[in-house]
Coordinates of N, CA and C in Angstrom, one line a residue:
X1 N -72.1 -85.6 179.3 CA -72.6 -84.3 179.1 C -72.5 -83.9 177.6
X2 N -73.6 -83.7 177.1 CA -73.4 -83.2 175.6 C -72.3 -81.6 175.6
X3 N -72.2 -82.1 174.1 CA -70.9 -80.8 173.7 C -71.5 -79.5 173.8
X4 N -71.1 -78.7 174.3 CA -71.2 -76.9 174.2 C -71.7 -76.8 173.0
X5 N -72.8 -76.1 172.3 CA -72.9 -75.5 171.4 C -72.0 -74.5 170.6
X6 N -71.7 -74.7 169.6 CA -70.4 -73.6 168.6 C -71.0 -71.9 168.9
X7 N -72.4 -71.8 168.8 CA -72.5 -70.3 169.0 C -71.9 -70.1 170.6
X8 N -72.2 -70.9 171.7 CA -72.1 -70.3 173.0 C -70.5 -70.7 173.2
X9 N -69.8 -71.3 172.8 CA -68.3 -71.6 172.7 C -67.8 -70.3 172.1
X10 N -68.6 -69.9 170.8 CA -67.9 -68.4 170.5 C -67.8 -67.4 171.2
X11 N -69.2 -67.8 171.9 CA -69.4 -65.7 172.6 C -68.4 -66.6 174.1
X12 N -68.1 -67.6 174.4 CA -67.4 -67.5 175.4 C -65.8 -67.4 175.3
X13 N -65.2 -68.0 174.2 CA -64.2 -67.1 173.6 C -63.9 -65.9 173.4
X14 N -65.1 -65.1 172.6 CA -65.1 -63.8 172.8 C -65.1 -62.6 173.7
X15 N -65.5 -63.7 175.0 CA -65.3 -63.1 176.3 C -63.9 -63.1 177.0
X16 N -63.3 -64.6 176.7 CA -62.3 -65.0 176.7 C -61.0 -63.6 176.5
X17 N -61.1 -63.7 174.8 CA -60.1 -62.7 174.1 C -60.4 -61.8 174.5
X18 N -61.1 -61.2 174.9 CA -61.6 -58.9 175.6 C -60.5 -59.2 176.9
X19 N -60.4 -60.2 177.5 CA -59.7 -60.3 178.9 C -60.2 -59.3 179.8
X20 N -61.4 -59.0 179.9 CA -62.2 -57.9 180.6 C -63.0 -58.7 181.5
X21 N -63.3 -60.0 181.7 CA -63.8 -60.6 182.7 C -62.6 -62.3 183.5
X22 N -63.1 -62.0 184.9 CA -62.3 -63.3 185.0 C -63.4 -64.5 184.6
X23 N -62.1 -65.7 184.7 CA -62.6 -66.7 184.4 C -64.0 -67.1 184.8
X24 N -64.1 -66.9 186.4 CA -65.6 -67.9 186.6 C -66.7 -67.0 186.7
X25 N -66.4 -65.3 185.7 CA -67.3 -64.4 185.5 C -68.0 -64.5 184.1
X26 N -67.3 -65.4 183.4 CA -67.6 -65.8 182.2 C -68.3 -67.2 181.8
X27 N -67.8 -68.1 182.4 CA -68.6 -69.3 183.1 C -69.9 -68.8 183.5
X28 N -70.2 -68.2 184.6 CA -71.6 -67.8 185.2 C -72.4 -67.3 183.9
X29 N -71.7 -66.4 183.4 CA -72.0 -65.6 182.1 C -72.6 -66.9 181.1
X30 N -71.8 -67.2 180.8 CA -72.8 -68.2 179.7 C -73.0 -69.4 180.2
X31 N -73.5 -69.7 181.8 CA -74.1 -70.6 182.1 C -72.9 -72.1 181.6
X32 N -72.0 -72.3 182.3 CA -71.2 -73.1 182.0 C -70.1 -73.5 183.2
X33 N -69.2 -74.5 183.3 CA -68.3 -74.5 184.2 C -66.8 -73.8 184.0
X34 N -66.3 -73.7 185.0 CA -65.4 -72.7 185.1 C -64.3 -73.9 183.8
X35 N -63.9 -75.0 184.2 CA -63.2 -76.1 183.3 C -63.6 -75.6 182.0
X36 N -64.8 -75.6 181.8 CA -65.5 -75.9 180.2 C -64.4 -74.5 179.6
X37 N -64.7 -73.6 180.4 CA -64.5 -71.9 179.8 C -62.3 -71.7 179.6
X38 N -61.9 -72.8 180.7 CA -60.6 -72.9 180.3 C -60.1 -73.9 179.3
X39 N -61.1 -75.1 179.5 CA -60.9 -76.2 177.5 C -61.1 -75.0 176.4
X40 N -62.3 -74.1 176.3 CA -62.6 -73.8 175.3 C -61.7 -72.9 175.0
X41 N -61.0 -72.2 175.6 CA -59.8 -71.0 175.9 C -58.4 -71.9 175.6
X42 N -58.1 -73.1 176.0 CA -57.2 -73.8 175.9 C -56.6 -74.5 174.0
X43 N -57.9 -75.1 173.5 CA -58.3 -75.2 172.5 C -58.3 -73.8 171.3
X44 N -58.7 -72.6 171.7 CA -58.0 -71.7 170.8 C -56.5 -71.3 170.6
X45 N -55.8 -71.9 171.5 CA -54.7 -71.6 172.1 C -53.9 -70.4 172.6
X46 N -55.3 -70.3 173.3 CA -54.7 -69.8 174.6 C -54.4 -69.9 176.1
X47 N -53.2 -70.4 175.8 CA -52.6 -71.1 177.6 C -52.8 -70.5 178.7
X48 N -52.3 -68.5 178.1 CA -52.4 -68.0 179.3 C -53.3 -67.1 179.6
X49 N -54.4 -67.6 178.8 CA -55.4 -66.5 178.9 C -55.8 -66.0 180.5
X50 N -55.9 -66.7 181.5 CA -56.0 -66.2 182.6 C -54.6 -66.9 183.5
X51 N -53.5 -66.2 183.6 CA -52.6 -66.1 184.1 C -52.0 -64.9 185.4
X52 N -52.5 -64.9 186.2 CA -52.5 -63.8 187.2 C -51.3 -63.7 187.4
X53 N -50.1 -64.1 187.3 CA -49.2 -63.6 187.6 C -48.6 -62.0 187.9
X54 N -49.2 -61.3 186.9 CA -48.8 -60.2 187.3 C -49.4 -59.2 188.1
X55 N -50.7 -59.6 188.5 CA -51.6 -59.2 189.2 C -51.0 -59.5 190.9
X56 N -50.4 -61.1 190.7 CA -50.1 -61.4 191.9 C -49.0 -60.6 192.5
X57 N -47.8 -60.7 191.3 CA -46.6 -59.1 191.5 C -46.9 -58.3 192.2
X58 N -48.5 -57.7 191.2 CA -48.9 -55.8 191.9 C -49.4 -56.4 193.2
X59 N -49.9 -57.1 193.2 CA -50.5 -57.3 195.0 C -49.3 -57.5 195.8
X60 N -48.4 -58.3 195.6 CA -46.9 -58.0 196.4 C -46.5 -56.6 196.7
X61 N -46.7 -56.2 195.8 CA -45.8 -54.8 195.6 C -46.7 -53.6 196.5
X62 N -48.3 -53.8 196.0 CA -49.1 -53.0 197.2 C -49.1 -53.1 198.1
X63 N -48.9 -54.6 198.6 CA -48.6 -55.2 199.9 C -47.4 -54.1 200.7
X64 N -46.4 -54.3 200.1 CA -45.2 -53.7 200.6 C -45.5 -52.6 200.7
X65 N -45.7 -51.6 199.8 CA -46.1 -50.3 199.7 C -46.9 -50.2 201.2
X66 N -48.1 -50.6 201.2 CA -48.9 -50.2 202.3 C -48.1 -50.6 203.4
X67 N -46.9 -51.7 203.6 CA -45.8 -51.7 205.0 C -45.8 -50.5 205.1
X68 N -44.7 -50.1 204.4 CA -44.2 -49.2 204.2 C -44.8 -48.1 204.9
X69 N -46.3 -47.5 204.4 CA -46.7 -46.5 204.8 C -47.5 -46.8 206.0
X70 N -47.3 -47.8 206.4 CA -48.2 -47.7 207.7 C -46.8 -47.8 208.6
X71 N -45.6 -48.0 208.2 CA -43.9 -47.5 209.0 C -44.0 -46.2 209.4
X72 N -44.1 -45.7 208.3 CA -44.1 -43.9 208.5 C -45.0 -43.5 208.8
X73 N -46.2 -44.0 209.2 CA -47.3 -43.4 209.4 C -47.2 -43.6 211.2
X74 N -46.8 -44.8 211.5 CA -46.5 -45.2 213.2 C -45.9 -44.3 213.4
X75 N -44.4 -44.2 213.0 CA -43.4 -43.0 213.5 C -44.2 -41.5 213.1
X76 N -44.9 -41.2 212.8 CA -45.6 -40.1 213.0 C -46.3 -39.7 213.9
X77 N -47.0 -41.1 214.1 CA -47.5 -40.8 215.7 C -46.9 -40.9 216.5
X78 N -45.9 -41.9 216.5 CA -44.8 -41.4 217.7 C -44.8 -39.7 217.9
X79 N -44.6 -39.2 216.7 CA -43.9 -37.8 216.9 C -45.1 -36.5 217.2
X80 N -46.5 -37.1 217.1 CA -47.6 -36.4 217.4 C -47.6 -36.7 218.7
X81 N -47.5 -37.6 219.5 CA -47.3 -38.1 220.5 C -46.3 -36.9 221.6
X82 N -45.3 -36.7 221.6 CA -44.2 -36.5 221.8 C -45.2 -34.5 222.1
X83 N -45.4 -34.5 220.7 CA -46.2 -33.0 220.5 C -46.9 -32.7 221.7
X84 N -47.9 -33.6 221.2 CA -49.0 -33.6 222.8 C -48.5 -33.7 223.8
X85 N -47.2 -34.3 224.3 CA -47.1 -34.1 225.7 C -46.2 -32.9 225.7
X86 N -45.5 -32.3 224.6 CA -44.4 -31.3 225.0 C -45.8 -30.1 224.9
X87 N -47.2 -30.0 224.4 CA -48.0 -29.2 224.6 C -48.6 -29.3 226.2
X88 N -48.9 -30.0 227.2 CA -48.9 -30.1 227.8 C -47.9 -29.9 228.8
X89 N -47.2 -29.6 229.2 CA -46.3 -29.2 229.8 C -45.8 -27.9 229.2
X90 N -45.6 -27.3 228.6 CA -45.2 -26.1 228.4 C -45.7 -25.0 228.3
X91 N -45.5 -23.7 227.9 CA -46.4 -22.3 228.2 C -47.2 -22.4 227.7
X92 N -48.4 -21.5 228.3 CA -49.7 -21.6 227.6 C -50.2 -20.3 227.9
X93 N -50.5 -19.8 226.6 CA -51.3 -18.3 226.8 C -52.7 -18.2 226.4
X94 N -53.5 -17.5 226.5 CA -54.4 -17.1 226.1 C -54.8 -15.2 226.3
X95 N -56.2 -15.3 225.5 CA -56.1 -13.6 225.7 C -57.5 -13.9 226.9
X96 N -57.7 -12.7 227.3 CA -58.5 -12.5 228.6 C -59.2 -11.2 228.4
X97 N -60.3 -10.8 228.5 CA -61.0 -9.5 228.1 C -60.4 -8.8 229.1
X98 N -59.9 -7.4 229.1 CA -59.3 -6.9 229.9 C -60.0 -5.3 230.1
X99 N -59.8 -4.1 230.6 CA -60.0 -3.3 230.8 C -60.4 -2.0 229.5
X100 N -59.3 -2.8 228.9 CA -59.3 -1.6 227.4 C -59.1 -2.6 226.3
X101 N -59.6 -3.9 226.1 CA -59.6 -4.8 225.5 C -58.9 -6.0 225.6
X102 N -58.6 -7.0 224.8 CA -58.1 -8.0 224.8 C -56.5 -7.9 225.2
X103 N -56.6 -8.7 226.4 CA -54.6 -8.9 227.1 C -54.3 -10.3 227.1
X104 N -53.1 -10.0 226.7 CA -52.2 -11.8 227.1 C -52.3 -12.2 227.9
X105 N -52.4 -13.5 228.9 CA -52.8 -13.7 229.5 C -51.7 -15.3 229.1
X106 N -50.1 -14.8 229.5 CA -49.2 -16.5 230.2 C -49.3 -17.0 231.2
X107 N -49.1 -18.1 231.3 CA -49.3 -19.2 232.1 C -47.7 -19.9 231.9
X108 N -47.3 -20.6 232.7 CA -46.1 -21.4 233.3 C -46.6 -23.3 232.0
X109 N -48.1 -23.6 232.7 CA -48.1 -24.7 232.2 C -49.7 -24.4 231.9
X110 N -50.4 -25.1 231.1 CA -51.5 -25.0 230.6 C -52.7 -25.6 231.9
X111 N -54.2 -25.0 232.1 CA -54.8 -25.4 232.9 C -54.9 -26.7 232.8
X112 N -55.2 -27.8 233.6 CA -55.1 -28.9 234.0 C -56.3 -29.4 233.0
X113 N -57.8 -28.9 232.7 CA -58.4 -29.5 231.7 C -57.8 -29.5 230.0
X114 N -57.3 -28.7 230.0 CA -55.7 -28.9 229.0 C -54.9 -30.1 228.3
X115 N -54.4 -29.6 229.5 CA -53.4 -30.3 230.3 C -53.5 -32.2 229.9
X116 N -55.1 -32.2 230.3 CA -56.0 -33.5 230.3 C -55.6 -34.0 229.0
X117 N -56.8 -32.8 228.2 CA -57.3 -33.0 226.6 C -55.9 -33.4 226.2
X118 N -54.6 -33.0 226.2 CA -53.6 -33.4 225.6 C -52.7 -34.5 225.8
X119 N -52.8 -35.2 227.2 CA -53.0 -36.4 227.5 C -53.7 -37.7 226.6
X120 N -55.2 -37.3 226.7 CA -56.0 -38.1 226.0 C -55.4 -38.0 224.5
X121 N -55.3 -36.9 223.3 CA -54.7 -37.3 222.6 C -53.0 -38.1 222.2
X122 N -52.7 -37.5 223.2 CA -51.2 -38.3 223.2 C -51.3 -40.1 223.1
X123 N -52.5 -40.2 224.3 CA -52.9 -41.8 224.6 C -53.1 -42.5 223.1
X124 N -54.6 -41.8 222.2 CA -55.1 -41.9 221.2 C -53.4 -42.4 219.8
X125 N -52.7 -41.2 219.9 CA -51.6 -41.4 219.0 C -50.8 -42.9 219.2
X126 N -50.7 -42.9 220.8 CA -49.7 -44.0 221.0 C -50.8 -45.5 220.8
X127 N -51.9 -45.8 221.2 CA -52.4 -46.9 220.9 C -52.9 -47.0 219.4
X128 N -52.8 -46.0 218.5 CA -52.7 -46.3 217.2 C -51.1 -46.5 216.7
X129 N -50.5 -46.1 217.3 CA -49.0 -46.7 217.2 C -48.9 -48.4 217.2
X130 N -49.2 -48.4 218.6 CA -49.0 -49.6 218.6 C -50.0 -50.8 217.4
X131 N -51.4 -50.7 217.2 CA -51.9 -51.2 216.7 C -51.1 -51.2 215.6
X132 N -50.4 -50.0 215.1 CA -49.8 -50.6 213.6 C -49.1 -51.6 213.7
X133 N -48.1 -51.2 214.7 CA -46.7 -51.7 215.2 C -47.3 -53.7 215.3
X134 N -48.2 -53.8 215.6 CA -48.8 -55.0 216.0 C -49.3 -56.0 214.9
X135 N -49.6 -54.4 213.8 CA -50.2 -55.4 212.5 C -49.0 -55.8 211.6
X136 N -48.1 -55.1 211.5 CA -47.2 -55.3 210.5 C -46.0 -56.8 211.4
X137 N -45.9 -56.6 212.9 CA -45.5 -57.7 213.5 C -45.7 -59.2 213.5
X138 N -47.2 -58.9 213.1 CA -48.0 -60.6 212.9 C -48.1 -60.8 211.6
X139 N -47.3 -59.7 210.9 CA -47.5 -60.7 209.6 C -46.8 -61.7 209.1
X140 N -47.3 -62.5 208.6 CA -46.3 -64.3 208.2 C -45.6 -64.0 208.0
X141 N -45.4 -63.3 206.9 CA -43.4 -62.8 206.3 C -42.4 -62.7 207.4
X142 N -43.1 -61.6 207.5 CA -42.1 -61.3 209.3 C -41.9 -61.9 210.2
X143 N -43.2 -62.7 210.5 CA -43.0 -63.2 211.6 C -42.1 -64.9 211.5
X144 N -42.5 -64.8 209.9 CA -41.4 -65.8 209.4 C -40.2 -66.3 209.3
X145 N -39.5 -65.1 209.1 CA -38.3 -64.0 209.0 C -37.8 -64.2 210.5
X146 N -38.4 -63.7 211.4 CA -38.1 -63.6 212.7 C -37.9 -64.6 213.6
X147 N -38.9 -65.9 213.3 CA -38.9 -66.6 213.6 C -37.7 -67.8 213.2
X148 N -37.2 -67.7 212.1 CA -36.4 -68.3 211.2 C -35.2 -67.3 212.0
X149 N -34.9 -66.6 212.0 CA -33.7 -65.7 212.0 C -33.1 -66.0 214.6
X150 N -34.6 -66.6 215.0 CA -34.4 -66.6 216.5 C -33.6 -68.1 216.7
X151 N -34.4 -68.9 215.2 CA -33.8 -70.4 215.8 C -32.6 -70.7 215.1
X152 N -32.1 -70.1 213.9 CA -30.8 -70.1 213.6 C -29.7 -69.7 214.6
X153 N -29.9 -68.5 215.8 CA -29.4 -68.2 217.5 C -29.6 -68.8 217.7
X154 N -30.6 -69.5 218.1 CA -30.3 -71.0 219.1 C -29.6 -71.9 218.6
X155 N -29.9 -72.7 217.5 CA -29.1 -73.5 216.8 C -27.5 -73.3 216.8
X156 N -27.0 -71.9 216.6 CA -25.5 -71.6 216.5 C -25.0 -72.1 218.0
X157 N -26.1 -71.8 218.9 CA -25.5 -70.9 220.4 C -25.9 -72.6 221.2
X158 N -26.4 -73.1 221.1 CA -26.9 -74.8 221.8 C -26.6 -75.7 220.8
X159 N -26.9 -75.8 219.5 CA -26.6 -76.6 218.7 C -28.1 -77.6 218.0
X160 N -28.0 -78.4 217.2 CA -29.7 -78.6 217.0 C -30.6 -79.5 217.9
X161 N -29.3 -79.9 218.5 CA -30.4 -80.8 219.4 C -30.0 -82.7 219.2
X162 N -29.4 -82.8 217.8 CA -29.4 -84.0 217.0 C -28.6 -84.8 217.8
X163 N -28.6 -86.1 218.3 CA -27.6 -86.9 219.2 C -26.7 -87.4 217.7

């Protein structure tokens, strides 16, 4: 394969040093392979011109973060949950056009179509519970973690098995 041309080696360097595209967006860019775009980058000396490491960090760290908030976001629904049925069961007033205008109008427990509607969202809160509860369970870490942490119990408690 003949040699890169020195103009297109430049502007791909040039692309290089801005660090404003990734690697195989700069390749495409000047019609070249993704290798050619890291010799030519390697040869200026620079090793780490595409080094993701810290990128990979922030994605760890977003990772966790979004645990995190999809934890408190489940226990919320728990507690919207909890709402909806203590609405459901408890007094319920309304006003009622009356004689000389609007009167209170309590009730012991809310009418049964109510009653229903708060049901249904209570249902709604708890199966988005769980769906959290389910996504953050299957994830590899965890279920890594968990898995790793069930057979070290067995292992203590039976032994490994080894004759």
């Amino acid at each position: 394969m003949p040699r890169i041309p020195d103009e297109k080696r430049a502007a791909v360097l040039a692309d290089v040093k801005s660090g404003e595209k990734s690697r195989n967006q700069i390749a495409r860019d000047h019609d070249v392979s993704v290798g050619s775009v890291t010799n030519i980058a390697r040869a200026a000396g620079m090793t780490d011109a595409f080094d993701r490491s810290s990128v990979e960090n922030a994605t760890r760290a977003a990772v966790a973060d979004n645990r995190s908030r999809r934890a408190a976001l489940a226990s919320a629904l728990l507690d919207d949950a909890d709402k909806f049925r203590a609405r459901a069961w408890g007094k319920y007033e309304y006003y009622e056009r009356g004689q000389f205008g609007p009167e209170l109008v309590s009730l012991d427990k809310p009418p049964l179509r109510d009653a229903k509607e708060a049901y249904v969202a209570l249902g709604i809160a708890l199966d988005k519970h769980v769906v959290l509860e389910r996504h953050d369970a299957t994830d590899p870490g965890v279920m890594g973690s968990l898995l790793g942490t069930l057979l070290d119990g067995l292992q203590a408690k039976h032994g490994t098995g080894d004759a």
